[in-house]
Amino acid sequence: MVDSQKYDIVVIGGGPAGLTAGLYAGRGGLRAAVVEKLMPGGLVANTERIDNYPGFPEGISGSDLAQKMQAQAAKFGAQFVSDEAMTIAAEPKSFIVTLASRAQLKAKALIIASGAYPRTLGVPGEKELLGKGVSYCAVCDGAFFRGQEVAVVGGGDSAVQEAVYLAGLCSKVTVIHRRSSLRAAESLQRVAFKNGKISFSWNKTVVAITGDKQVEGLRVMDKENMKEDVLPVSGVFIYVGYHPNSAVVKDLVRLDENGYIITDENLMSSAPGIFAAGDVRRKLVRQISGAVGDAATAAVAAQQYIENL
Amino acid sequence: MPLLKDEDQQFLREEFARKLAGPVKIVFFTQALDCMFCQPTEQIIRELLPLSDKLSLETHNFAPESEEAKRYGVDKIPAIVLAGKKDYGVKFYGIPAGFEFSTLVADILDVSRGETSFSPDARDKVRAIAKPVDIQVFVSPTCPYCPPAVRLAHMAAIENGLISAAMVESTEFQHLAHKYNVMGVPRTIMNETISLEGAPPEQLFVEKLLEAAQ
Ligand SMILES: Cc1cc2nc3c(=O)[nH]c(=O)nc-3n(C[C@H](O)[C@H](O)[C@H](O)COP(=O)(O)OP(=O)(O)OC[C@H]3O[C@@H](n4cnc5c(N)ncnc54)[C@H](O)[C@@H]3O)c2cc1C
């Protein structure tokens, strides 16, 4: 058996919520580890520009913000573990987190800050053409479509924001949305409507992504007259919402019908000692400012919980 | 203007002091003309060097058929090879900037120890591979999902002398991105035949590697 490393708090996920939890726990004098399977920053790292996080009136690039948050957490002593949390076992007054490398971390309290992953459309061609024109990350893959025509699927903040980013690279961007109006913030909508390279295709659902070796087009259906149409594009960027990364705690805590962790006002889940912060938690608004706010509450509440053990 | 801020330098200096086991030689292939990213790549290396006396630099003017290029199996520039006790076949083609900088740092630590963080099961499987595998991982510097894919490839190279692995920065080597039909990153190509999209979990990566070594 591998010797387990002992911590006061183990934070699962290194996005804005996880990094903030690490910062608060570290500052509170606790031994804290932040486990992240990909890159610190979470979804923020794949966001081109962030305009609504207070303190940056000129806006800030997602990767810059992610790096600053990580540096700040490191400064207060949070330790980073680059690995994936696979299973959690509850023991009396402690938890054992087993990582993909088989290493184990022991903690008195856990903060689940594992965020969410992009939802897929679930249409033919989507899986087959991943990396061949189907993408969920415009800052990663946008450059491959320079001067070409692409589509963005979705109508929320992420979809509209990334459509604007892609319009800076591509010759034409068509936003396909299943409703007749956007859910995105007013100010984002205004920027998008003014951009001559962006056009909107309303009340349409994507039926299939077509192409052999690479994406050649989309088959879209009009929701009113049920007519199908083909939109020739060489790339499609999908922003149709998220699924919570809650599998690792699904047998330990209560989840809502969509898999989000249900918490009380101190952000403790149904299991004493397991707290949740950020996008993985059931709540109305999923934004960076909310994620960091959650994390501050969860870290302080976790500290109180530990002190009362 | 320095790329690394004071606090980053300080952080790396401490990290290297704590975790660098043996010396690491950074072998850099460059050219004065016609190489847009050679100079900025060199700047990154030059800023890393003074952060530990365990790091050293060996610079070669690139000529495709030169002795050194052949010895390290380098066929394009800018190229970085990280060598520890031996040359493990760990390469970077193109600038290791943006998110890939973290890959470079993590690789330096692994190469200095000659060890990786594979799980015991994965490590045994990788070590048992008995046929050469050449891995190319296409990335872009703005891709947060790319470093884990490059790390897996480089870790495999460190564990097994028959495996060599290179990060390839897609925007600098567009002809290669085109050749391998790269339209999304990360994209891992093994022995020209097997490909993997996205950041694979360790287990899937090892499965594909075994397939490539068939
Ligand atoms: C394209 C886009 C644009 C956006 N724009 C904005 C914006 O302008 N302003 C704004 O406020 N918000 C924006 N958001 C939303 C914002 O990114 C999220 O609300 C925020 O990132 C949530 O933070 P989090 O820490 O809860 O989760 P995440 O950022 O999702 O981080 C969770 C982390 O946990 C890791 N993880 C998951 N499971 C495990 C495991 N088992 N083991 C180890 N690690 C694990 C993941 O790899 C991930 O890094 C945007 C989102 C997207 C996708």
Short mmCIF file of C-alpha atoms in Angstrom, two decimals, chain A residues 133-297:
data_model
loop_
_atom_site.label_atom_id
_atom_site.label_comp_id
_atom_site.label_asym_id
_atom_site.label_seq_id
_atom_site.Cartn_x
_atom_site.Cartn_y
_atom_site.Cartn_z
CA GLY A 133 -13.16 20.41 -37.64
CA VAL A 134 -15.27 19.73 -34.53
CA SER A 135 -13.95 21.68 -31.54
CA TYR A 136 -14.97 22.79 -28.06
CA CYS A 137 -12.09 25.26 -27.66
CA ALA A 138 -11.79 28.27 -29.96
CA VAL A 139 -8.51 29.54 -28.50
CA CYS A 140 -6.95 26.10 -29.06
CA ASP A 141 -8.11 25.43 -32.58
CA GLY A 142 -9.33 28.71 -34.08
CA ALA A 143 -6.05 29.34 -35.91
CA PHE A 144 -6.56 26.24 -38.07
CA PHE A 145 -9.58 27.93 -39.64
CA ARG A 146 -8.00 31.24 -40.55
CA GLY A 147 -9.77 32.71 -43.57
CA GLN A 148 -12.34 29.89 -43.62
CA GLU A 149 -16.05 29.70 -42.83
CA VAL A 150 -17.06 28.22 -39.49
CA ALA A 151 -20.16 27.75 -37.36
CA VAL A 152 -20.68 28.25 -33.64
CA VAL A 153 -23.49 26.30 -32.01
CA GLY A 154 -25.16 27.82 -28.95
CA GLY A 155 -26.63 31.09 -27.76
CA GLY A 156 -25.17 31.74 -24.32
CA ASP A 157 -22.25 33.91 -23.20
CA SER A 158 -19.58 31.39 -24.17
CA ALA A 159 -20.98 30.85 -27.67
CA VAL A 160 -21.29 34.53 -28.47
CA GLN A 161 -17.96 35.48 -26.92
CA GLU A 162 -16.08 32.81 -28.82
CA ALA A 163 -17.94 33.70 -32.04
CA VAL A 164 -16.54 37.22 -31.72
CA TYR A 165 -13.05 35.80 -31.17
CA LEU A 166 -13.37 33.52 -34.20
CA ALA A 167 -14.59 36.42 -36.36
CA GLY A 168 -11.13 37.91 -35.88
CA LEU A 169 -9.60 34.88 -37.62
CA CYS A 170 -12.22 33.42 -39.91
CA SER A 171 -13.87 34.83 -43.03
CA LYS A 172 -17.38 34.12 -41.80
CA VAL A 173 -18.94 32.87 -38.57
CA THR A 174 -22.52 31.59 -38.44
CA VAL A 175 -24.04 31.29 -34.98
CA ILE A 176 -26.64 28.53 -34.92
CA HIS A 177 -29.12 28.81 -32.10
CA ARG A 178 -32.22 26.79 -31.36
CA ARG A 179 -34.18 29.80 -30.13
CA SER A 180 -35.09 33.13 -31.71
CA SER A 181 -33.03 35.22 -29.29
CA LEU A 182 -29.72 34.88 -27.47
CA ARG A 183 -29.25 34.16 -23.80
CA ALA A 184 -25.90 35.96 -23.81
CA ALA A 185 -25.39 39.25 -21.95
CA GLU A 186 -26.75 42.37 -23.68
CA SER A 187 -23.30 43.92 -24.13
CA LEU A 188 -21.92 40.79 -25.78
CA GLN A 189 -24.93 40.63 -28.10
CA ARG A 190 -24.36 44.20 -29.21
CA VAL A 191 -20.72 43.48 -30.10
CA ALA A 192 -21.73 40.38 -32.03
CA PHE A 193 -24.60 42.04 -33.95
CA LYS A 194 -22.27 44.86 -35.01
CA ASN A 195 -19.64 42.46 -36.34
CA GLY A 196 -20.03 42.18 -40.12
CA LYS A 197 -18.48 38.71 -40.21
CA ILE A 198 -21.00 37.16 -37.82
CA SER A 199 -24.43 36.08 -38.97
CA PHE A 200 -27.16 34.32 -37.02
CA SER A 201 -29.23 31.33 -37.90
CA TRP A 202 -32.23 31.30 -35.54
CA ASN A 203 -34.55 28.49 -34.50
CA LYS A 204 -32.26 25.87 -35.96
CA THR A 205 -30.99 22.62 -34.53
CA VAL A 206 -27.98 20.74 -35.80
CA VAL A 207 -29.02 17.31 -37.08
CA ALA A 208 -25.62 16.06 -38.26
CA ILE A 209 -22.07 17.12 -38.90
CA THR A 210 -20.99 15.95 -42.32
CA GLY A 211 -17.66 15.26 -43.94
CA ASP A 212 -15.40 12.34 -44.56
CA LYS A 213 -11.83 13.16 -43.55
CA GLN A 214 -12.80 16.56 -42.20
CA VAL A 215 -15.86 18.67 -41.55
CA GLU A 216 -17.51 19.80 -44.75
CA GLY A 217 -20.78 21.10 -43.42
CA LEU A 218 -23.70 20.91 -41.04
CA ARG A 219 -27.18 19.64 -41.61
CA VAL A 220 -29.50 21.96 -39.75
CA MET A 221 -33.23 21.78 -39.28
CA ASP A 222 -35.59 24.70 -38.97
CA LYS A 223 -37.65 24.13 -35.85
CA GLU A 224 -40.72 25.83 -37.32
CA ASN A 225 -41.16 24.24 -40.72
CA MET A 226 -38.97 21.18 -40.02
CA LYS A 227 -37.08 21.81 -43.26
CA GLU A 228 -33.47 20.68 -43.47
CA ASP A 229 -30.70 22.74 -44.91
CA VAL A 230 -26.99 22.29 -45.43
CA LEU A 231 -24.51 24.87 -44.20
CA PRO A 232 -21.07 24.40 -45.76
CA VAL A 233 -18.38 25.11 -43.14
CA SER A 234 -14.94 23.71 -42.42
CA GLY A 235 -15.18 24.04 -38.67
CA VAL A 236 -17.83 23.88 -35.97
CA PHE A 237 -17.33 25.15 -32.42
CA ILE A 238 -19.80 23.79 -29.90
CA TYR A 239 -20.89 25.76 -26.82
CA VAL A 240 -24.16 24.23 -25.67
CA GLY A 241 -23.71 24.09 -21.93
CA TYR A 242 -21.96 21.85 -19.49
CA HIS A 243 -22.15 18.66 -17.45
CA PRO A 244 -20.86 18.72 -13.86
CA ASN A 245 -17.70 16.74 -13.09
CA SER A 246 -19.30 15.10 -10.06
CA ALA A 247 -18.68 11.41 -10.80
CA VAL A 248 -15.94 11.16 -8.18
CA VAL A 249 -18.39 11.98 -5.34
CA LYS A 250 -21.59 10.57 -6.78
CA ASP A 251 -21.87 7.82 -4.18
CA LEU A 252 -20.98 10.07 -1.26
CA VAL A 253 -23.10 13.21 -1.60
CA ARG A 254 -26.55 14.21 -2.79
CA LEU A 255 -26.69 15.42 -6.38
CA ASP A 256 -29.59 17.12 -8.16
CA GLU A 257 -31.26 15.56 -11.20
CA ASN A 258 -28.56 17.02 -13.49
CA GLY A 259 -25.68 15.78 -11.40
CA TYR A 260 -24.82 19.06 -9.64
CA ILE A 261 -23.82 18.85 -5.97
CA ILE A 262 -26.46 20.14 -3.56
CA THR A 263 -25.01 22.26 -0.75
CA ASP A 264 -26.22 24.17 2.31
CA GLU A 265 -25.53 27.85 2.91
CA ASN A 266 -22.01 27.08 4.10
CA LEU A 267 -21.47 25.06 0.96
CA MET A 268 -21.30 21.75 2.76
CA SER A 269 -22.76 18.83 0.81
CA SER A 270 -24.99 16.16 2.33
CA ALA A 271 -21.81 14.46 3.61
CA PRO A 272 -20.21 16.18 6.61
CA GLY A 273 -16.70 17.33 5.72
CA ILE A 274 -17.26 17.39 1.96
CA PHE A 275 -17.77 20.92 0.65
CA ALA A 276 -18.41 22.06 -2.93
CA ALA A 277 -17.52 25.28 -4.73
CA GLY A 278 -17.89 26.66 -8.24
CA ASP A 279 -19.58 25.28 -11.33
CA VAL A 280 -19.96 21.75 -9.95
CA ARG A 281 -22.50 23.00 -7.39
CA ARG A 282 -26.21 23.46 -7.99
CA LYS A 283 -26.74 27.21 -8.43
CA LEU A 284 -28.15 29.81 -10.78
CA VAL A 285 -25.09 31.60 -12.17
CA ARG A 286 -21.88 29.87 -13.24
CA GLN A 287 -19.22 32.54 -13.52
CA ILE A 288 -15.68 33.13 -12.25
CA SER A 289 -16.74 35.71 -9.67
CA GLY A 290 -19.23 33.23 -8.23
CA ALA A 291 -16.71 30.41 -8.25
CA VAL A 292 -14.16 32.40 -6.24
CA GLY A 293 -16.86 33.59 -3.84
CA ASP A 294 -17.99 30.02 -3.28
CA ALA A 295 -14.44 28.95 -2.62
CA ALA A 296 -13.88 31.58 0.06
CA THR A 297 -17.00 30.41 1.89
#
